[in-house]
CSV table of C-alpha atoms and ligand atoms in Angstrom, one decimal:
chain,number,residue,atom,x,y,z
A,1,MET,CA,40.0,-15.7,-1.3
A,2,GLY,CA,42.8,-19.2,-0.5
A,3,SER,CA,41.2,-22.7,-1.4
A,4,SER,CA,40.5,-23.6,2.9
A,5,SER,CA,38.3,-20.2,3.3
A,6,SER,CA,36.1,-20.9,0.1
A,7,SER,CA,34.7,-23.7,1.2
A,8,HIS,CA,35.5,-22.9,5.6
A,9,PRO,CA,31.9,-23.1,7.1
A,10,LEU,CA,31.9,-19.7,8.3
A,11,VAL,CA,32.4,-17.9,5.4
A,12,PRO,CA,27.7,-17.5,5.1
A,13,TYR,CA,28.5,-15.6,8.3
A,14,GLY,CA,31.1,-13.4,7.1
A,15,TRP,CA,34.2,-15.8,7.1
A,16,ASP,CA,37.1,-14.3,4.2
A,17,ALA,CA,41.1,-14.4,3.3
A,18,ASP,CA,41.4,-12.0,6.2
A,19,TRP,CA,39.8,-12.8,8.6
A,20,GLU,CA,41.8,-16.2,8.0
A,21,ALA,CA,45.1,-14.6,8.3
A,22,ALA,CA,44.2,-12.3,11.0
A,23,PHE,CA,43.1,-15.5,12.9
A,24,THR,CA,46.4,-17.7,12.3
A,25,PRO,CA,48.3,-16.8,15.8
A,26,TYR,CA,45.2,-18.6,17.5
A,27,ALA,CA,44.4,-21.4,15.0
A,28,GLU,CA,48.2,-22.4,16.3
A,29,GLN,CA,47.4,-22.7,19.8
A,30,GLY,CA,45.0,-24.7,18.8
A,31,LEU,CA,41.7,-22.2,18.6
A,32,VAL,CA,38.6,-22.2,16.6
A,33,PRO,CA,37.7,-18.7,14.7
A,34,GLY,CA,33.6,-18.3,15.7
A,35,ARG,CA,31.5,-15.1,15.0
A,36,VAL,CA,29.2,-13.7,17.6
A,37,VAL,CA,25.8,-13.9,16.4
A,38,ARG,CA,24.0,-13.0,20.0
A,39,VAL,CA,25.6,-11.0,23.4
A,40,ASP,CA,22.8,-11.1,26.5
A,41,ARG,CA,23.0,-11.7,30.2
A,42,GLY,CA,26.8,-11.1,29.8
A,43,GLN,CA,26.8,-14.4,27.7
A,44,CYS,CA,27.3,-14.4,24.2
A,45,ASP,CA,26.8,-17.1,21.5
A,46,VAL,CA,29.0,-18.0,19.1
A,47,VAL,CA,28.6,-20.1,15.3
A,48,THR,CA,32.2,-21.7,14.9
A,49,PRO,CA,32.4,-24.2,12.6
A,50,VAL,CA,32.6,-27.0,15.3
A,51,GLY,CA,28.5,-26.0,16.2
A,52,THR,CA,27.2,-22.2,18.1
A,53,VAL,CA,28.9,-22.3,21.7
A,54,ARG,CA,27.7,-20.0,24.7
A,55,ALA,CA,30.3,-18.3,26.0
A,56,ASP,CA,31.6,-15.3,28.2
A,57,THR,CA,31.3,-11.7,26.7
A,58,GLU,CA,33.9,-10.1,29.4
A,59,PHE,CA,37.4,-11.8,29.4
A,60,VAL,CA,40.9,-10.2,29.2
A,61,VAL,CA,39.9,-6.8,30.0
A,62,PRO,CA,36.3,-6.8,32.3
A,63,ARG,CA,36.3,-3.5,33.6
A,64,ASP,CA,37.3,-2.2,29.5
A,65,PRO,CA,33.3,-2.0,27.8
A,66,MET,CA,35.5,-2.0,24.2
A,67,LYS,CA,36.1,-5.3,25.3
A,68,VAL,CA,33.2,-6.7,25.8
A,69,VAL,CA,32.0,-9.3,23.4
A,70,CYS,CA,29.4,-7.6,20.9
A,71,THR,CA,27.2,-8.6,17.5
A,72,GLY,CA,29.4,-9.0,14.9
A,73,ASP,CA,32.9,-9.8,16.2
A,74,TRP,CA,35.9,-12.6,15.2
A,75,ALA,CA,36.2,-14.7,18.6
A,76,ALA,CA,39.1,-16.7,19.0
A,77,VAL,CA,37.5,-19.7,21.0
A,78,ASP,CA,38.6,-22.2,23.0
A,79,PRO,CA,37.0,-24.9,22.3
A,80,GLU,CA,38.2,-27.1,24.8
A,81,GLY,CA,37.3,-24.9,27.8
A,82,GLY,CA,34.6,-25.6,30.1
A,83,ASP,CA,31.0,-24.4,30.4
A,84,PRO,CA,31.0,-21.8,28.9
A,85,ARG,CA,33.3,-21.9,27.1
A,86,TYR,CA,35.5,-19.2,26.6
A,87,VAL,CA,36.1,-16.3,24.4
A,88,ARG,CA,39.9,-16.5,25.1
A,89,THR,CA,40.6,-13.1,21.8
A,90,LEU,CA,38.6,-10.6,19.4
A,91,LEU,CA,39.8,-10.0,15.8
A,92,PRO,CA,40.4,-6.3,15.9
A,93,ARG,CA,37.6,-5.1,15.3
A,94,ARG,CA,37.6,-3.3,11.8
A,95,THR,CA,34.4,-1.3,12.3
A,96,ALA,CA,32.2,0.0,15.3
A,97,PHE,CA,28.4,0.9,16.1
A,98,VAL,CA,29.0,2.7,19.5
A,99,ARG,CA,27.0,4.6,21.4
A,100,SER,CA,28.6,6.8,24.3
A,101,THR,CA,25.2,8.0,26.0
A,102,SER,CA,24.0,7.1,28.7
A,103,SER,CA,22.9,8.6,32.8
A,104,LYS,CA,24.3,6.2,34.4
A,105,ARG,CA,27.0,4.9,32.8
A,106,SER,CA,29.9,6.7,31.3
A,107,GLU,CA,31.9,4.7,29.3
A,108,GLY,CA,31.0,4.1,26.1
A,109,GLN,CA,28.7,1.2,24.6
A,110,ILE,CA,29.0,-1.7,21.5
A,111,LEU,CA,26.0,-2.0,19.5
A,112,ALA,CA,27.9,-3.7,16.3
A,113,ALA,CA,31.1,-4.7,14.9
A,114,ASN,CA,32.2,-5.7,11.8
A,115,VAL,CA,29.3,-4.2,10.0
A,116,ASP,CA,30.6,-3.0,6.1
A,117,HIS,CA,27.2,-1.3,4.9
A,118,ALA,CA,24.5,0.3,7.1
A,119,ILE,CA,21.7,0.7,5.1
A,120,VAL,CA,19.6,3.8,6.0
A,121,ALA,CA,16.0,3.2,5.9
A,122,VAL,CA,13.4,6.2,5.4
A,123,SER,CA,10.0,5.9,4.6
A,124,LEU,CA,8.7,7.3,2.0
A,125,ALA,CA,4.5,6.9,3.9
A,126,VAL,CA,5.8,9.9,5.9
A,127,GLU,CA,7.0,13.3,4.6
A,128,LEU,CA,10.8,13.6,4.0
A,129,ASP,CA,12.8,14.6,6.9
A,130,LEU,CA,15.7,15.0,5.7
A,131,ASP,CA,17.2,16.3,9.0
A,132,ARG,CA,16.8,12.5,10.2
A,133,VAL,CA,18.3,11.6,7.6
A,134,GLU,CA,21.5,12.8,7.6
A,135,ARG,CA,21.3,12.0,11.6
A,136,PHE,CA,21.4,8.2,10.6
A,137,LEU,CA,24.3,9.0,8.1
A,138,ALA,CA,26.7,10.5,10.0
A,139,LEU,CA,26.0,7.6,12.5
A,140,ALA,CA,26.7,5.5,10.1
A,141,TRP,CA,30.2,7.3,9.1
A,142,GLU,CA,31.3,8.1,12.7
A,143,SER,CA,31.3,3.3,12.9
A,144,GLY,CA,33.2,2.8,9.5
A,145,ALA,CA,30.3,1.5,7.6
A,146,GLN,CA,29.6,3.0,4.4
A,147,PRO,CA,26.2,4.1,4.1
A,148,VAL,CA,23.3,3.3,2.1
A,149,VAL,CA,19.6,5.2,1.7
A,150,VAL,CA,16.9,2.7,1.5
A,151,LEU,CA,13.8,4.9,0.5
A,152,THR,CA,10.9,1.7,1.8
A,153,LYS,CA,7.7,1.9,0.8
A,154,ALA,CA,8.0,3.0,-2.7
A,155,ASP,CA,4.7,1.6,-4.2
A,156,LEU,CA,2.9,4.9,-1.5
A,157,VAL,CA,5.2,6.5,-4.4
A,158,PRO,CA,3.5,5.4,-7.7
A,159,ASP,CA,4.5,8.4,-10.0
A,160,PRO,CA,7.6,8.0,-11.0
A,161,SER,CA,8.7,11.2,-11.3
A,162,THR,CA,7.9,12.5,-7.8
A,163,LEU,CA,10.3,8.7,-7.0
A,164,ALA,CA,12.6,10.2,-8.7
A,165,HIS,CA,13.1,13.6,-7.7
A,166,LEU,CA,12.5,12.6,-3.7
A,167,VAL,CA,16.0,10.3,-4.5
A,168,GLU,CA,16.7,13.2,-6.0
A,169,ASP,CA,16.4,14.9,-2.9
A,170,VAL,CA,18.0,12.7,-0.9
A,171,GLY,CA,20.2,12.0,-3.2
A,172,THR,CA,21.7,15.5,-2.6
A,173,THR,CA,21.6,15.6,1.2
A,174,ALA,CA,23.7,12.1,1.4
A,175,PRO,CA,27.1,12.8,-1.2
A,176,GLY,CA,28.7,9.8,-1.5
A,177,VAL,CA,25.3,7.1,-0.9
A,178,PRO,CA,23.3,4.7,-3.1
A,179,VAL,CA,20.5,6.2,-2.1
A,180,LEU,CA,18.3,3.2,-3.5
A,181,THR,CA,14.5,3.0,-2.8
A,182,VAL,CA,12.6,-0.7,-2.3
A,183,SER,CA,8.5,-1.6,-1.9
A,184,ALA,CA,8.2,-4.9,1.0
A,185,LEU,CA,5.2,-4.8,-0.6
A,186,LEU,CA,5.7,-5.8,-4.2
A,187,GLU,CA,8.5,-6.7,-3.8
A,188,GLU,CA,10.7,-4.7,-6.1
A,189,GLY,CA,13.9,-2.9,-5.6
A,190,LEU,CA,15.0,-6.1,-3.5
A,191,ASP,CA,17.1,-7.3,-6.2
A,192,VAL,CA,19.6,-4.9,-6.6
A,193,LEU,CA,19.6,-3.8,-2.7
A,194,LEU,CA,20.4,-8.1,-2.5
A,195,ALA,CA,23.2,-7.6,-4.3
A,196,LEU,CA,24.4,-5.2,-2.8
A,197,LEU,CA,24.8,-6.4,0.7
A,198,GLY,CA,25.4,-9.5,-1.3
A,199,SER,CA,28.7,-9.3,0.5
A,200,GLY,CA,30.4,-8.0,4.3
A,201,THR,CA,27.7,-7.5,7.1
A,202,SER,CA,24.8,-5.0,7.4
A,203,VAL,CA,23.2,-3.4,9.8
A,204,LEU,CA,19.0,-1.3,10.0
A,205,LEU,CA,18.4,2.1,10.7
A,206,GLY,CA,16.1,4.1,10.6
A,207,GLN,CA,12.4,5.5,12.5
A,208,SER,CA,10.5,3.1,13.5
A,209,GLY,CA,7.6,2.5,11.7
A,210,ALA,CA,10.0,3.3,8.6
A,211,GLY,CA,9.5,0.0,7.2
A,212,LYS,CA,12.4,-1.8,8.5
A,213,SER,CA,11.7,-5.7,9.8
A,214,THR,CA,8.7,-5.8,6.6
A,215,LEU,CA,11.9,-5.7,4.3
A,216,ALA,CA,13.7,-7.6,6.8
A,217,ASN,CA,12.0,-10.1,7.0
A,218,ALA,CA,10.8,-9.4,2.7
A,219,LEU,CA,14.7,-10.0,2.1
A,220,PHE,CA,15.6,-12.7,4.0
A,221,GLY,CA,12.1,-14.4,2.2
A,222,GLN,CA,10.5,-15.2,5.1
A,223,ASP,CA,9.8,-13.5,8.7
A,224,VAL,CA,13.8,-13.5,10.8
A,225,MET,CA,12.8,-11.1,13.0
A,226,ASP,CA,10.7,-14.6,14.7
A,227,VAL,CA,13.2,-17.2,13.4
A,228,ARG,CA,15.1,-19.5,15.9
A,229,ALA,CA,18.8,-20.6,16.3
A,230,ALA,CA,17.9,-23.2,13.8
A,231,ARG,CA,20.6,-22.8,11.1
A,232,ASP,CA,23.5,-24.2,13.6
A,233,VAL,CA,26.6,-25.2,11.0
A,234,ASP,CA,27.4,-28.2,12.3
A,235,GLY,CA,23.3,-29.0,10.6
A,236,LYS,CA,22.4,-30.6,14.7
A,237,GLY,CA,23.7,-28.0,17.1
A,238,ARG,CA,22.6,-27.2,20.2
A,239,HIS,CA,19.6,-24.9,20.1
A,240,THR,CA,19.7,-21.8,21.2
A,241,THR,CA,15.9,-20.8,22.6
A,242,THR,CA,16.7,-17.0,22.2
A,243,THR,CA,16.8,-15.0,18.3
A,244,ARG,CA,19.8,-14.6,16.6
A,245,ASN,CA,21.0,-11.0,16.0
A,246,LEU,CA,23.3,-11.8,14.0
A,247,LEU,CA,21.8,-13.9,10.7
A,248,ALA,CA,23.4,-15.1,7.2
A,249,LEU,CA,21.3,-13.9,4.4
A,250,PRO,CA,20.3,-16.3,1.9
A,251,GLY,CA,22.3,-15.1,-0.9
A,252,GLY,CA,25.3,-13.9,1.0
A,253,GLY,CA,26.1,-11.9,2.8
A,254,VAL,CA,25.3,-11.2,6.3
A,255,LEU,CA,22.8,-9.2,8.3
A,256,ILE,CA,22.6,-7.6,11.8
A,257,ASP,CA,19.9,-6.3,13.8
A,258,THR,CA,20.3,-5.8,17.7
A,259,PRO,CA,17.8,-3.9,19.6
A,260,GLY,CA,20.7,-1.6,21.3
A,261,LEU,CA,21.1,-0.1,17.0
A,262,ARG,CA,17.3,0.0,16.8
A,263,GLY,CA,17.3,2.6,19.4
A,264,VAL,CA,19.6,4.6,18.5
A,265,GLY,CA,19.5,8.4,18.8
A,266,LEU,CA,22.3,9.8,18.1
A,267,TRP,CA,26.1,8.3,19.1
A,268,ASP,CA,29.0,10.6,19.6
A,269,ALA,CA,29.0,11.4,15.6
A,270,GLU,CA,31.9,13.8,15.1
A,271,SER,CA,33.7,13.3,12.3
A,272,GLY,CA,30.5,11.2,10.9
A,273,VAL,CA,28.9,14.2,11.1
A,274,GLY,CA,31.4,15.9,8.5
A,275,GLN,CA,31.1,12.9,6.6
A,276,VAL,CA,27.6,14.0,5.7
A,277,PHE,CA,28.4,17.6,5.2
A,278,SER,CA,31.1,17.6,2.9
A,279,GLU,CA,30.2,20.9,1.3
A,280,ILE,CA,30.4,23.0,4.1
A,281,GLU,CA,33.5,21.7,6.1
A,282,GLU,CA,35.2,21.8,2.1
A,283,LEU,CA,33.9,25.9,2.1
A,284,ALA,CA,34.9,26.2,5.3
A,285,ASP,CA,38.9,25.7,4.3
A,286,ARG,CA,38.0,28.8,2.8
A,287,CYS,CA,37.6,30.8,6.0
A,288,ARG,CA,39.4,33.2,7.5
A,289,PHE,CA,39.5,31.6,11.2
A,290,GLN,CA,41.0,28.4,11.7
A,291,ASP,CA,38.6,28.0,14.1
A,292,CYS,CA,35.6,29.4,12.5
A,293,ALA,CA,32.1,28.7,14.6
A,294,HIS,CA,30.4,29.7,11.0
A,295,GLU,CA,27.8,32.1,13.7
A,296,ALA,CA,28.8,35.5,12.2
A,297,GLU,CA,33.1,35.5,12.2
A,298,PRO,CA,34.5,38.2,8.9
A,299,GLY,CA,35.3,36.5,6.0
A,300,CYS,CA,33.7,33.5,6.8
A,301,ALA,CA,33.6,31.1,3.8
A,302,VAL,CA,29.9,28.7,4.6
A,303,LEU,CA,28.4,32.1,6.0
A,304,ALA,CA,28.4,33.4,2.4
A,305,ALA,CA,27.7,30.9,0.4
A,306,ALA,CA,25.0,30.9,2.8
A,307,ASP,CA,24.2,34.9,1.9
A,308,SER,CA,24.5,33.8,-2.0
A,309,GLY,CA,21.9,31.0,-2.5
A,310,GLU,CA,24.8,28.3,-2.6
A,311,LEU,CA,24.1,26.4,0.1
A,312,PRO,CA,20.3,26.0,1.6
A,313,LEU,CA,19.6,27.1,4.2
A,314,ARG,CA,18.5,24.1,6.0
A,315,ARG,CA,21.9,22.2,4.8
A,316,LEU,CA,23.1,24.9,7.7
A,317,GLU,CA,20.6,25.4,10.1
A,318,SER,CA,20.5,21.4,10.4
A,319,TYR,CA,24.1,21.2,10.1
A,320,ARG,CA,24.5,23.5,13.4
A,321,LYS,CA,22.2,21.7,14.9
A,322,LEU,CA,24.1,18.3,14.5
A,323,LYS,CA,27.3,20.0,15.8
A,324,ARG,CA,25.5,21.4,18.7
A,325,GLU,CA,23.9,18.7,20.2
A,326,ASN,CA,27.0,16.3,19.4
A,327,GLN,CA,29.5,17.8,21.5
A,328,TRP,CA,27.2,18.2,24.1
A,329,ILE,CA,26.1,14.2,23.8
A,330,VAL,CA,30.8,13.7,24.1
A,331,ALA,CA,30.2,16.1,26.3
A,332,LYS,CA,27.9,14.5,29.3
A,333,THR,CA,30.0,11.3,28.6
A,334,ASP,CA,33.6,12.0,28.2
A,335,ALA,CA,34.6,13.7,31.9
A,336,ARG,CA,37.8,15.4,29.7
A,337,LEU,CA,36.7,17.4,27.1
A,338,ARG,CA,33.6,18.5,29.2
A,339,ALA,CA,36.4,19.9,32.0
A,340,GLU,CA,38.1,21.2,28.5
A,341,LEU,CA,35.0,23.1,27.5
A,342,ARG,CA,34.4,25.0,30.4
A,343,LYS,CA,37.7,25.9,30.3
A,344,ASP,CA,36.5,26.6,26.8
A,345,TRP,CA,33.5,28.5,28.6
A,346,LYS,CA,36.0,30.2,31.2
A,347,LYS,CA,38.5,31.0,28.5
A,348,ARG,CA,36.1,33.0,26.8
A,349,GLY,CA,34.6,35.2,29.2
A,350,ALA,CA,37.7,36.0,30.2
A,351,GLU,CA,38.2,37.2,27.2
A,352,GLY,CA,34.2,39.5,26.5
A,353,ARG,CA,35.2,40.5,30.5
A,354,ALA,CA,39.1,41.5,28.9
A,355,ALA,CA,37.6,43.0,26.3
A,356,MET,CA,35.2,45.4,28.1
A,357,GLU,CA,37.7,46.4,30.2
A,358,ALA,CA,39.8,47.4,26.9
A,359,LYS,CA,36.3,49.5,26.0
A,360,ARG,CA,35.9,50.7,29.2
A,361,GLY,CA,39.5,51.3,29.4
A,362,ARG,CA,38.8,53.8,25.7
A,363,TRP,CA,36.3,55.4,28.0
A,364,ARG,CA,38.0,56.6,31.0
B,401,GDP,P1,10.2,-1.1,11.4
B,401,GDP,O1,9.6,-0.2,12.8
B,401,GDP,O2,11.3,-0.2,11.2
B,401,GDP,O3,10.8,-2.0,11.9
B,401,GDP,O4,9.1,-1.2,10.8
B,401,GDP,P2,7.6,-2.0,10.3
B,401,GDP,O5,8.4,-2.7,9.6
B,401,GDP,O6,7.5,-2.6,11.4
B,401,GDP,O7,6.8,-1.5,9.0
B,401,GDP,C1,5.9,-0.3,9.8
B,401,GDP,C2,5.0,-0.2,9.0
B,401,GDP,O8,4.6,-0.6,7.9
B,401,GDP,C3,3.8,-1.2,9.7
B,401,GDP,O9,3.3,-1.7,8.8
B,401,GDP,C4,4.3,-2.3,7.2
B,401,GDP,O10,3.2,-3.1,7.4
B,401,GDP,C5,4.4,-0.5,6.5
B,401,GDP,N1,5.1,-1.5,5.2
B,401,GDP,C6,6.6,-1.8,5.3
B,401,GDP,N2,7.3,-2.1,4.2
B,401,GDP,C7,6.1,-1.3,3.3
B,401,GDP,C8,5.6,-1.5,1.8
B,401,GDP,O11,6.4,-1.9,1.2
B,401,GDP,N3,4.5,-0.9,1.0
B,401,GDP,C9,3.5,-0.6,3.0
B,401,GDP,N4,2.9,0.1,2.2
B,401,GDP,N5,3.4,-0.7,3.7
B,401,GDP,C10,4.8,-1.1,4.3
B,402,ZN,ZN1,33.0,30.1,9.4
């Protein structure tokens, strides 16, 4: 990181040498960098070195939802612009959480951008639902962020060996994912998590009641969920009356918490599914047919592993369910894919009919 970026007023908001490099051409145009900390009603709040500015969210290609500003975006802002000051462009996103479902609108919707860590909060107060954990992990991988599972309310599992078993169970469900335990109540495990979040931007995912708000408040050491925009970089700032969705953690790192992210189901997470079920995808490489659906095909390595007990049946069921659900969600929103699927169904139907004709032919 260059000396100029280490003293840059946006460092607490995630500004680093790579963003600085990406911003160079805009700096030459006299624009200032800023990070979007909140989006509401077609406008956004952007923290910049000259204070927080309110800007329009739609620009360049207003009809392209992927080009609409979202929380976490880095933008080039025109400080001389009128009121509202305009976002001139967005720096290319490193990662993005995209929701592709909505019954009325078929476009994707960006919920958060430039997230490095996706913290999946899982409550230890209720029985572990590994299917649900897998779902959130798929979401996280799909966004490009690195997932971390945080088992919350660890104070409710006082027996260390029971706790260790739970961590192990989640660990086998989540290959390549760190699994931490925390108790916001006893303030245990927070230091490890804070160290992990100390660089980059994080989001909190997880079911309602998983302990996300309590955890966020514990991480900030105060009730951030209620914190008003009181941290303008210039210290005086124009205070907005609304809450920010992106906050700088006291020891470094940034936390994003948006209502949209909170309500997530499963979005368009096809490649994420593969990463959560990496051992199944590896098995699938050894199936006889490349397009094996692992349902009843001969030479299916996945079914063989399930038969031998090497692959737990619960894993296979969960994988199938997630695949089906995901395909359905994508199909619901993607007209082209829907048409392809329809063609595929027709083709299969035709093949089925042809096979039956052939059989009949044999009988004749
Ligand atoms: P959110 O919906 O994910 O934001 O969950 P909340 O933060 O609102 O927490 C849901 C419930 O879990 C609340 O009643 C909290 O008091 C409780 N809770 C949160 N963290 C802990 C913890 O570390 N230990 C215990 N025992 N309860 C907790
Ligand atoms: Zn197979």
